[in-house]
């Protein structure tokens, strides 16, 4: 039986529970730590938020995640912190501020919120202001308060802590339990113990067969897998990619490589958005991230998972598709590279063998003449799946389009590359008539259906509007929104 | 005083039903629901589930020893389906296993064969088919028919108003434990412990006293646990009864959304007549309530729609009709506002239409027709201490409405894709249960010999701060520190025959009952101490800050000494207080009366920006003047206003319940049903309490606050509408919620034909794509 070793608050745990068991179920049912709540088991409410601490050199970095979508197998060598582990004899600044501001009513959302706000303060160089307080609250639903009091509570707690953020300062000031200081050494100990036992605990929970093939259930961030097949994972044979295996090393990191930006498939949304190289290539990446999932989910969701999940509406997928990315797939020791544009064959049908692993995503270089844009509309602006999204990468030389990539999501069974629309653009100047033409061609490429996110007609219309937003956003000097939103000549109101 | 539970909440130490350490031998139940909205059950095979690992029992209707009936008012709802199913998600069987996941897996093995019948989801269609619950109700005042002829302006129209999922963060749950003598103790997340007690007793054929229901707290209720918590307690009790072991039943989110009812969707028609000067002369409204498959609380919800159909306006001639229409959706139920919001939305729509027709600002018509003291509501009650004008005028001046108007107009003159809009939304909401007999409550107060105090009432703590208010009230009435007070769980053995914690009336009812209980003990204590102070007159004794005062001066007697000596003198230190709201009555035959103890008023000003390219929008600001009486606890009350507003804003914008044509829910998860998050709610949110607002009936002049603020949210619809009209000047249907989809289609829907042409689509292609499908 594989054993997973980790710290749970101030205790070292060694458990033989199946690695696919959810951290949330483990806490509530096996450890009887009921402070962590279940509100949805889909990552949408934040009631189950815990902190995961991971060794980064000498220190442990803590990030809030939703425990309802995380396998315990991944806790190996990590520090799991729950609300119980943050309590001191007196209320902490975050707790006190919530009490003082009346920011807890029924209380069901409260422990998770305390965890996220505390997590915000635990980074040594934390930027703590209204913007980051809201970001820390972004993955939490509170049905009682209306959020004003929570925002103020976050401000007040931040003011109380001031510049004294980070684990050491918080402990020194009596705002975080002292056991946190021992966490780095204890985690290192777990790592060396595991390494010492040949085979290593880590390897034991990675179910790679001798021939290098993988079992059916491959878990990256788990944010799609658990939502779709939550009941089945705990009993299944799983491979947890995020373990300190060789494979993991290969699948992480972002670097420039051979005319590309190499992005490891295990890169989380948050790591991607925060990476300086990415920010240089895609200057507005932070604005996109604001519209994608929540802080907790972005800390877990991987780019590789987004691509392989093949949702027609995946936000990163549509961006990467428009960027003309290539996918590196590995089986055993063999790698092959596939252009993303030919990867999607039908609804969730991929050019990929079941046991092939996506290791890296290669994004071709961009230069000064290349513009990148991305658009998304969902029913709720933040933490919602897109109704329609789209992205573009367009290179203009001598006032003519010389290279283009366009993709749109939510209007076909697959994330759709708009190849005919691209062809229409090539060689043309960016002006109103080119764009009107492109908009018309795009309508021939899409085939939306009606579902809970909107009617087919709405998605058609939204595709047009978002492409207008995309082009006018990429080329504000050549195009103006108002040219595209006037009344339709001769049409009557619908 | 802070919310009593808040510190424990922030530490994760507050225990909800299933956080309490499980008793040994606990079993876990899961419900097997009907997969289809309507049909006849031909066969139900639970054998395979029974043999699945860990399964202890699989129970169906045949296993119910008493009556298979949970309808609270009209007895039309079985606990478990017998021969027919009437909505997708209707409980058919319950699986009991040693572990929750075993029960979940085992229920997949249940086989059901159903002869499907057509499902109705549209209330008008149900009405035409004669599928109604109870009789249509009509409220009338004046003589509408003869007044139409005198009206200078008459507008007519229709509204399509969506339902709303409660999304209490804690889903439905209960734990039932068998006790000796076939008795049961039930821990339930219910707003209505007595309803649970009675129904469990009837299901198991037990006397009520054999069933003890205890409620510590709810992780949110909002009406969704007023009646709809009962079934889950009953199923847990049934399972405990059969297995002889404790049983826990927790619905996961998907089951909760699938199986429980929501706020009622309405289809309504209106006709409004005004004079040239903008005075409302006549109003007619027809409300077709989508009641779902069983009556549940639909009839009193319907009635409250009628009570609030004229909102805060003086309407001298009105005829208001509402009918409960039976459809194949889950039985719709109470939700904060209880039918009132739907009624208000319709008259606000009518006023919007009238203003557009007359070419005057909507606010002009609203302000002109606000209720004044002495005006008569269509149900016969006279407006007393009406604060519609006071809150309106305070909002207009405090928040400078003219400046808002100028700012919005200036913004909209700058071309571009953005447009702004604003609205003013007055509210008037009646406080009391409209079923008069429910306006009663009792409280049990003990003082222990160390001076600590225990208070039990029939009110349930669901986050609204009821315990905090009860502790404040008891402490103030005793003259002691609030920390001496413990507010107990709500328990049927301490409080009998409770009304549900609903109708915003809990502080009014239970607070007054507490005051009456405390008053009795205080009287006894005063008489006791007066004799000790040289036969003083008890009426000259006071207890202030834990000190006994005689004629205003200190006596050296402390609270602790007072209590202890009273005990040795054999003075009763416990009392039971019983309160009934005075002077409320309603004659259901004549549909006239004085159903409400008082009304709550307020006015909200809402500002929005619409992105007319993408169809998305932002709520920029909401500013409110609210008539709170004299608040018992400003922080708690403010939280109620803000939280109610958030739910109202959500209901009008993003909260979009979608069903397939066959009646299956499409928005069955928090991934597809969105509620306001931190980014949706404006940073610019301000609530002022109206100054100097007495309310003799409320404990310490407080006013009820639970439901009314939700209706401020209606303002956002009209602000969005105004912004959209600023873009294209066209009509916008009164269809809520005004989702980004509806906004974009209203702004640019005329383009769709052109898009079809560009795509080369035939009419057949278009209609094929129009049928909504369930996708993951
Ligand atoms: C609350 C919530 C909000 C969300 N919001 C958004 C959003 O705004 N935008 C958006 O696009 N998505 C969103 N998602 C969806 C999800 O987070 C993303 O699709 C995410 O990228 C999935 O990555 P993961 O690592 O969690 O995938 P997993 O769930 O671990 O895996 C998904 C699938 O891919 C397979 N897989 C994963 N990695 C690999 C690999 N390297 N090689 C081979 N197979 C692999 C798995 O076996 C599984 O079948 C949201 C999800 C939740 C729960
Ligand atoms: S339980 Fe809702 S996010 Fe995990
Ligand atoms: S306090 Fe009830 S959900 Fe936040």
mmCIF file of C-alpha atoms in Angstrom, chain B residues 126-382:
data_model
loop_
_atom_site.group_PDB
_atom_site.id
_atom_site.type_symbol
_atom_site.label_atom_id
_atom_site.label_comp_id
_atom_site.label_asym_id
_atom_site.label_seq_id
_atom_site.Cartn_x
_atom_site.Cartn_y
_atom_site.Cartn_z
ATOM 1 C CA UNK B 126 -50.720 24.994 -16.924
ATOM 2 C CA UNK B 127 -53.466 27.542 -16.312
ATOM 3 C CA UNK B 128 -55.063 26.857 -19.678
ATOM 4 C CA UNK B 129 -54.930 23.151 -18.961
ATOM 5 C CA UNK B 130 -56.758 23.746 -15.700
ATOM 6 C CA UNK B 131 -53.710 22.760 -13.663
ATOM 7 C CA UNK B 132 -54.124 25.173 -10.815
ATOM 8 C CA UNK B 133 -53.633 24.875 -7.070
ATOM 9 C CA UNK B 134 -56.373 26.287 -4.862
ATOM 10 C CA UNK B 135 -58.534 28.984 -6.475
ATOM 11 C CA UNK B 136 -57.337 32.195 -8.125
ATOM 12 C CA UNK B 137 -57.260 35.045 -5.611
ATOM 13 C CA UNK B 138 -58.341 38.597 -6.289
ATOM 14 C CA UNK B 139 -57.799 41.755 -4.227
ATOM 15 C CA UNK B 140 -59.918 44.751 -5.165
ATOM 16 C CA UNK B 141 -60.194 48.334 -4.108
ATOM 17 C CA UNK B 142 -62.284 51.121 -5.613
ATOM 18 C CA UNK B 143 -63.895 50.569 -8.957
ATOM 19 C CA UNK B 144 -61.305 49.899 -11.636
ATOM 20 C CA UNK B 145 -63.709 49.212 -14.467
ATOM 21 C CA UNK B 146 -65.401 52.576 -14.341
ATOM 22 C CA UNK B 147 -62.172 54.527 -13.846
ATOM 23 C CA UNK B 148 -60.403 53.468 -17.047
ATOM 24 C CA UNK B 149 -62.602 55.908 -18.942
ATOM 25 C CA UNK B 150 -61.229 58.795 -16.858
ATOM 26 C CA UNK B 151 -57.591 57.921 -17.438
ATOM 27 C CA UNK B 152 -55.558 60.119 -19.762
ATOM 28 C CA UNK B 153 -52.871 57.504 -20.186
ATOM 29 C CA UNK B 154 -53.278 53.747 -20.134
ATOM 30 C CA UNK B 155 -50.377 51.375 -20.606
ATOM 31 C CA UNK B 156 -50.436 47.625 -20.794
ATOM 32 C CA UNK B 157 -47.712 45.035 -20.877
ATOM 33 C CA UNK B 158 -46.307 41.772 -19.634
ATOM 34 C CA UNK B 159 -43.453 40.638 -17.444
ATOM 35 C CA UNK B 160 -41.537 37.391 -17.443
ATOM 36 C CA UNK B 161 -39.909 37.022 -14.047
ATOM 37 C CA UNK B 162 -37.362 34.309 -13.343
ATOM 38 C CA UNK B 163 -37.097 32.131 -10.269
ATOM 39 C CA UNK B 164 -34.116 32.022 -7.949
ATOM 40 C CA UNK B 165 -32.117 29.256 -6.344
ATOM 41 C CA UNK B 166 -31.394 29.900 -2.676
ATOM 42 C CA UNK B 167 -27.742 28.831 -2.683
ATOM 43 C CA UNK B 168 -27.576 28.705 1.088
ATOM 44 C CA UNK B 169 -23.924 27.742 1.395
ATOM 45 C CA UNK B 170 -24.840 24.860 3.683
ATOM 46 C CA UNK B 171 -26.974 22.446 1.680
ATOM 47 C CA UNK B 172 -29.945 20.632 3.212
ATOM 48 C CA UNK B 173 -29.053 18.166 5.946
ATOM 49 C CA UNK B 174 -30.363 16.327 8.956
ATOM 50 C CA UNK B 175 -29.331 13.686 11.439
ATOM 51 C CA UNK B 176 -31.852 11.402 13.142
ATOM 52 C CA UNK B 177 -31.040 9.373 16.223
ATOM 53 C CA UNK B 178 -33.322 6.682 17.638
ATOM 54 C CA UNK B 179 -33.988 6.998 21.353
ATOM 55 C CA UNK B 180 -35.637 4.603 23.762
ATOM 56 C CA UNK B 181 -39.323 3.847 23.284
ATOM 57 C CA UNK B 182 -39.169 4.409 19.489
ATOM 58 C CA UNK B 183 -38.641 8.089 20.059
ATOM 59 C CA UNK B 184 -36.325 10.120 17.877
ATOM 60 C CA UNK B 185 -34.046 13.101 18.209
ATOM 61 C CA UNK B 186 -33.428 15.037 15.037
ATOM 62 C CA UNK B 187 -30.773 17.595 14.389
ATOM 63 C CA UNK B 188 -31.963 19.493 11.371
ATOM 64 C CA UNK B 189 -30.935 22.458 9.308
ATOM 65 C CA UNK B 190 -34.472 23.823 9.246
ATOM 66 C CA UNK B 191 -36.146 27.175 9.677
ATOM 67 C CA UNK B 192 -39.183 25.361 10.973
ATOM 68 C CA UNK B 193 -38.472 22.871 13.772
ATOM 69 C CA UNK B 194 -42.159 22.380 14.508
ATOM 70 C CA UNK B 195 -42.939 21.524 10.890
ATOM 71 C CA UNK B 196 -40.199 18.902 10.998
ATOM 72 C CA UNK B 197 -41.498 17.536 14.285
ATOM 73 C CA UNK B 198 -45.096 17.282 13.122
ATOM 74 C CA UNK B 199 -44.279 15.785 9.766
ATOM 75 C CA UNK B 200 -41.833 13.203 11.078
ATOM 76 C CA UNK B 201 -44.429 12.208 13.665
ATOM 77 C CA UNK B 202 -47.071 11.772 10.984
ATOM 78 C CA UNK B 203 -44.759 9.810 8.679
ATOM 79 C CA UNK B 204 -43.847 7.421 11.502
ATOM 80 C CA UNK B 205 -47.270 7.444 13.133
ATOM 81 C CA UNK B 206 -45.924 8.817 16.393
ATOM 82 C CA UNK B 207 -47.279 11.517 18.696
ATOM 83 C CA UNK B 208 -45.457 14.828 18.344
ATOM 84 C CA UNK B 209 -43.869 14.477 21.756
ATOM 85 C CA UNK B 210 -41.996 11.416 20.541
ATOM 86 C CA UNK B 211 -39.997 13.560 18.132
ATOM 87 C CA UNK B 212 -37.489 16.057 19.453
ATOM 88 C CA UNK B 213 -36.104 18.492 16.905
ATOM 89 C CA UNK B 214 -33.066 20.545 17.717
ATOM 90 C CA UNK B 215 -31.593 23.318 15.608
ATOM 91 C CA UNK B 216 -28.330 24.939 16.562
ATOM 92 C CA UNK B 217 -27.771 27.076 13.500
ATOM 93 C CA UNK B 218 -28.167 27.108 9.755
ATOM 94 C CA UNK B 219 -25.519 27.837 7.181
ATOM 95 C CA UNK B 220 -28.062 30.069 5.481
ATOM 96 C CA UNK B 221 -31.736 29.486 4.812
ATOM 97 C CA UNK B 222 -33.315 32.458 3.013
ATOM 98 C CA UNK B 223 -36.670 30.676 2.948
ATOM 99 C CA UNK B 224 -35.284 27.552 1.307
ATOM 100 C CA UNK B 225 -35.360 25.724 4.625
ATOM 101 C CA UNK B 226 -38.727 27.012 5.765
ATOM 102 C CA UNK B 227 -40.658 24.121 4.386
ATOM 103 C CA UNK B 228 -38.178 22.292 2.203
ATOM 104 C CA UNK B 229 -35.941 21.120 5.025
ATOM 105 C CA UNK B 230 -38.713 18.835 6.224
ATOM 106 C CA UNK B 231 -38.382 16.065 3.645
ATOM 107 C CA UNK B 232 -34.719 15.376 4.422
ATOM 108 C CA UNK B 233 -35.382 15.140 8.150
ATOM 109 C CA UNK B 234 -38.267 12.795 7.430
ATOM 110 C CA UNK B 235 -36.108 10.562 5.260
ATOM 111 C CA UNK B 236 -33.340 10.447 7.855
ATOM 112 C CA UNK B 237 -35.970 9.675 10.506
ATOM 113 C CA UNK B 238 -37.513 6.959 8.367
ATOM 114 C CA UNK B 239 -34.101 5.375 7.901
ATOM 115 C CA UNK B 240 -33.282 5.626 11.622
ATOM 116 C CA UNK B 241 -36.658 4.096 12.413
ATOM 117 C CA UNK B 242 -36.016 1.114 10.153
ATOM 118 C CA UNK B 243 -32.370 0.502 10.974
ATOM 119 C CA UNK B 244 -32.456 1.402 14.638
ATOM 120 C CA UNK B 245 -29.236 3.343 14.048
ATOM 121 C CA UNK B 246 -28.468 7.034 13.774
ATOM 122 C CA UNK B 247 -28.688 8.233 10.192
ATOM 123 C CA UNK B 248 -27.256 11.325 8.548
ATOM 124 C CA UNK B 249 -28.551 12.707 5.269
ATOM 125 C CA UNK B 250 -26.656 15.495 3.554
ATOM 126 C CA UNK B 251 -27.658 16.560 0.069
ATOM 127 C CA UNK B 252 -24.673 17.457 -2.038
ATOM 128 C CA UNK B 253 -25.004 20.637 -4.075
ATOM 129 C CA UNK B 254 -26.129 18.904 -7.247
ATOM 130 C CA UNK B 255 -28.862 16.972 -5.420
ATOM 131 C CA UNK B 256 -29.917 20.051 -3.520
ATOM 132 C CA UNK B 257 -30.355 22.144 -6.654
ATOM 133 C CA UNK B 258 -32.056 19.249 -8.427
ATOM 134 C CA UNK B 259 -34.481 18.247 -5.681
ATOM 135 C CA UNK B 260 -35.499 21.437 -3.925
ATOM 136 C CA UNK B 261 -37.853 24.220 -4.970
ATOM 137 C CA UNK B 262 -36.862 27.806 -5.566
ATOM 138 C CA UNK B 263 -38.312 31.285 -5.759
ATOM 139 C CA UNK B 264 -41.413 31.158 -7.957
ATOM 140 C CA UNK B 265 -41.071 32.341 -11.536
ATOM 141 C CA UNK B 266 -44.041 34.491 -12.590
ATOM 142 C CA UNK B 267 -45.632 35.527 -15.835
ATOM 143 C CA UNK B 268 -47.638 38.669 -15.244
ATOM 144 C CA UNK B 269 -49.737 41.131 -17.221
ATOM 145 C CA UNK B 270 -50.412 44.688 -16.180
ATOM 146 C CA UNK B 271 -52.646 47.602 -17.097
ATOM 147 C CA UNK B 272 -52.024 50.984 -15.524
ATOM 148 C CA UNK B 273 -54.077 54.143 -15.913
ATOM 149 C CA UNK B 274 -52.948 57.637 -14.970
ATOM 150 C CA UNK B 275 -54.151 61.188 -15.159
ATOM 151 C CA UNK B 276 -52.384 63.693 -17.336
ATOM 152 C CA UNK B 277 -50.580 64.905 -14.213
ATOM 153 C CA UNK B 278 -49.223 61.488 -13.516
ATOM 154 C CA UNK B 279 -51.505 60.404 -10.696
ATOM 155 C CA UNK B 280 -52.173 56.677 -10.681
ATOM 156 C CA UNK B 281 -55.901 56.178 -11.094
ATOM 157 C CA UNK B 282 -56.266 52.498 -11.776
ATOM 158 C CA UNK B 283 -54.128 49.395 -11.867
ATOM 159 C CA UNK B 284 -54.810 45.842 -12.819
ATOM 160 C CA UNK B 285 -52.375 42.949 -12.598
ATOM 161 C CA UNK B 286 -52.677 39.269 -13.392
ATOM 162 C CA UNK B 287 -50.009 37.024 -11.917
ATOM 163 C CA UNK B 288 -49.500 33.477 -13.161
ATOM 164 C CA UNK B 289 -47.322 31.882 -10.544
ATOM 165 C CA UNK B 290 -45.201 28.916 -11.572
ATOM 166 C CA UNK B 291 -45.819 26.861 -8.448
ATOM 167 C CA UNK B 292 -44.058 23.676 -9.440
ATOM 168 C CA UNK B 293 -45.398 20.200 -8.890
ATOM 169 C CA UNK B 294 -46.898 20.601 -5.411
ATOM 170 C CA UNK B 295 -48.423 23.386 -3.378
ATOM 171 C CA UNK B 296 -45.736 23.705 -0.709
ATOM 172 C CA UNK B 297 -46.046 27.369 0.406
ATOM 173 C CA UNK B 298 -47.257 28.598 -2.977
ATOM 174 C CA UNK B 299 -50.627 29.845 -1.745
ATOM 175 C CA UNK B 300 -49.300 32.232 0.930
ATOM 176 C CA UNK B 301 -46.565 33.280 -1.515
ATOM 177 C CA UNK B 302 -49.280 34.086 -4.037
ATOM 178 C CA UNK B 303 -51.097 36.103 -1.386
ATOM 179 C CA UNK B 304 -48.030 38.135 -0.560
ATOM 180 C CA UNK B 305 -47.633 38.918 -4.243
ATOM 181 C CA UNK B 306 -51.085 40.468 -4.020
ATOM 182 C CA UNK B 307 -50.304 42.292 -0.782
ATOM 183 C CA UNK B 308 -47.286 43.918 -2.406
ATOM 184 C CA UNK B 309 -48.559 44.393 -5.927
ATOM 185 C CA UNK B 310 -48.836 48.141 -5.393
ATOM 186 C CA UNK B 311 -45.441 48.418 -3.643
ATOM 187 C CA UNK B 312 -45.076 51.855 -2.024
ATOM 188 C CA UNK B 313 -47.695 53.570 -4.156
ATOM 189 C CA UNK B 314 -51.148 54.940 -3.587
ATOM 190 C CA UNK B 315 -53.497 53.138 -5.955
ATOM 191 C CA UNK B 316 -57.102 54.152 -5.381
ATOM 192 C CA UNK B 317 -58.611 51.657 -7.805
ATOM 193 C CA UNK B 318 -57.067 48.267 -8.276
ATOM 194 C CA UNK B 319 -57.899 44.736 -9.209
ATOM 195 C CA UNK B 320 -55.128 42.260 -8.575
ATOM 196 C CA UNK B 321 -55.395 38.622 -9.499
ATOM 197 C CA UNK B 322 -52.970 35.801 -8.825
ATOM 198 C CA UNK B 323 -53.172 32.102 -9.445
ATOM 199 C CA UNK B 324 -50.938 29.187 -8.513
ATOM 200 C CA UNK B 325 -50.225 27.107 -11.615
ATOM 201 C CA UNK B 326 -49.107 23.521 -11.223
ATOM 202 C CA UNK B 327 -46.138 22.627 -13.431
ATOM 203 C CA UNK B 328 -43.532 19.875 -13.535
ATOM 204 C CA UNK B 329 -40.777 21.772 -11.768
ATOM 205 C CA UNK B 330 -39.729 21.095 -8.177
ATOM 206 C CA UNK B 331 -42.320 22.584 -5.790
ATOM 207 C CA UNK B 332 -41.373 26.240 -5.560
ATOM 208 C CA UNK B 333 -41.194 27.689 -2.122
ATOM 209 C CA UNK B 334 -40.388 30.562 0.202
ATOM 210 C CA UNK B 335 -37.509 32.828 -0.694
ATOM 211 C CA UNK B 336 -36.743 36.110 1.051
ATOM 212 C CA UNK B 337 -39.581 38.418 0.039
ATOM 213 C CA UNK B 338 -42.047 35.531 -0.332
ATOM 214 C CA UNK B 339 -43.799 36.634 -3.543
ATOM 215 C CA UNK B 340 -43.553 40.314 -2.713
ATOM 216 C CA UNK B 341 -40.644 41.033 -5.057
ATOM 217 C CA UNK B 342 -42.507 39.646 -8.058
ATOM 218 C CA UNK B 343 -45.531 41.838 -7.321
ATOM 219 C CA UNK B 344 -43.324 44.906 -6.975
ATOM 220 C CA UNK B 345 -41.413 44.218 -10.166
ATOM 221 C CA UNK B 346 -44.633 44.313 -12.149
ATOM 222 C CA UNK B 347 -45.829 47.701 -10.925
ATOM 223 C CA UNK B 348 -42.327 49.125 -11.360
ATOM 224 C CA UNK B 349 -42.458 47.882 -14.953
ATOM 225 C CA UNK B 350 -45.865 49.466 -15.445
ATOM 226 C CA UNK B 351 -44.550 52.784 -14.158
ATOM 227 C CA UNK B 352 -41.534 52.548 -16.460
ATOM 228 C CA UNK B 353 -43.807 52.015 -19.407
ATOM 229 C CA UNK B 354 -46.095 54.846 -18.373
ATOM 230 C CA UNK B 355 -43.166 57.224 -17.965
ATOM 231 C CA UNK B 356 -41.850 56.327 -21.407
ATOM 232 C CA UNK B 357 -45.281 56.820 -22.929
ATOM 233 C CA UNK B 358 -45.751 60.164 -21.216
ATOM 234 C CA UNK B 359 -42.189 61.281 -21.861
ATOM 235 C CA UNK B 360 -41.454 62.027 -18.228
ATOM 236 C CA UNK B 361 -38.743 60.568 -15.991
ATOM 237 C CA UNK B 362 -39.844 57.420 -14.184
ATOM 238 C CA UNK B 363 -38.881 59.043 -10.888
ATOM 239 C CA UNK B 364 -41.431 61.788 -11.407
ATOM 240 C CA UNK B 365 -44.277 59.301 -11.513
ATOM 241 C CA UNK B 366 -42.853 57.254 -8.666
ATOM 242 C CA UNK B 367 -42.399 60.216 -6.353
ATOM 243 C CA UNK B 368 -45.798 61.661 -7.122
ATOM 244 C CA UNK B 369 -47.637 58.489 -6.166
ATOM 245 C CA UNK B 370 -45.777 57.482 -3.011
ATOM 246 C CA UNK B 371 -47.969 56.404 -0.114
ATOM 247 C CA UNK B 372 -48.863 58.901 2.589
ATOM 248 C CA UNK B 373 -50.358 58.291 6.008
ATOM 249 C CA UNK B 374 -54.017 57.414 5.718
ATOM 250 C CA UNK B 375 -53.800 55.975 2.198
ATOM 251 C CA UNK B 376 -55.510 52.612 1.983
ATOM 252 C CA UNK B 377 -53.811 49.492 0.625
ATOM 253 C CA UNK B 378 -55.926 47.281 -1.652
ATOM 254 C CA UNK B 379 -56.312 44.862 1.283
ATOM 255 C CA UNK B 380 -57.964 47.486 3.420
ATOM 256 C CA UNK B 381 -55.147 48.419 5.803
ATOM 257 C CA UNK B 382 -54.416 52.112 6.215
#
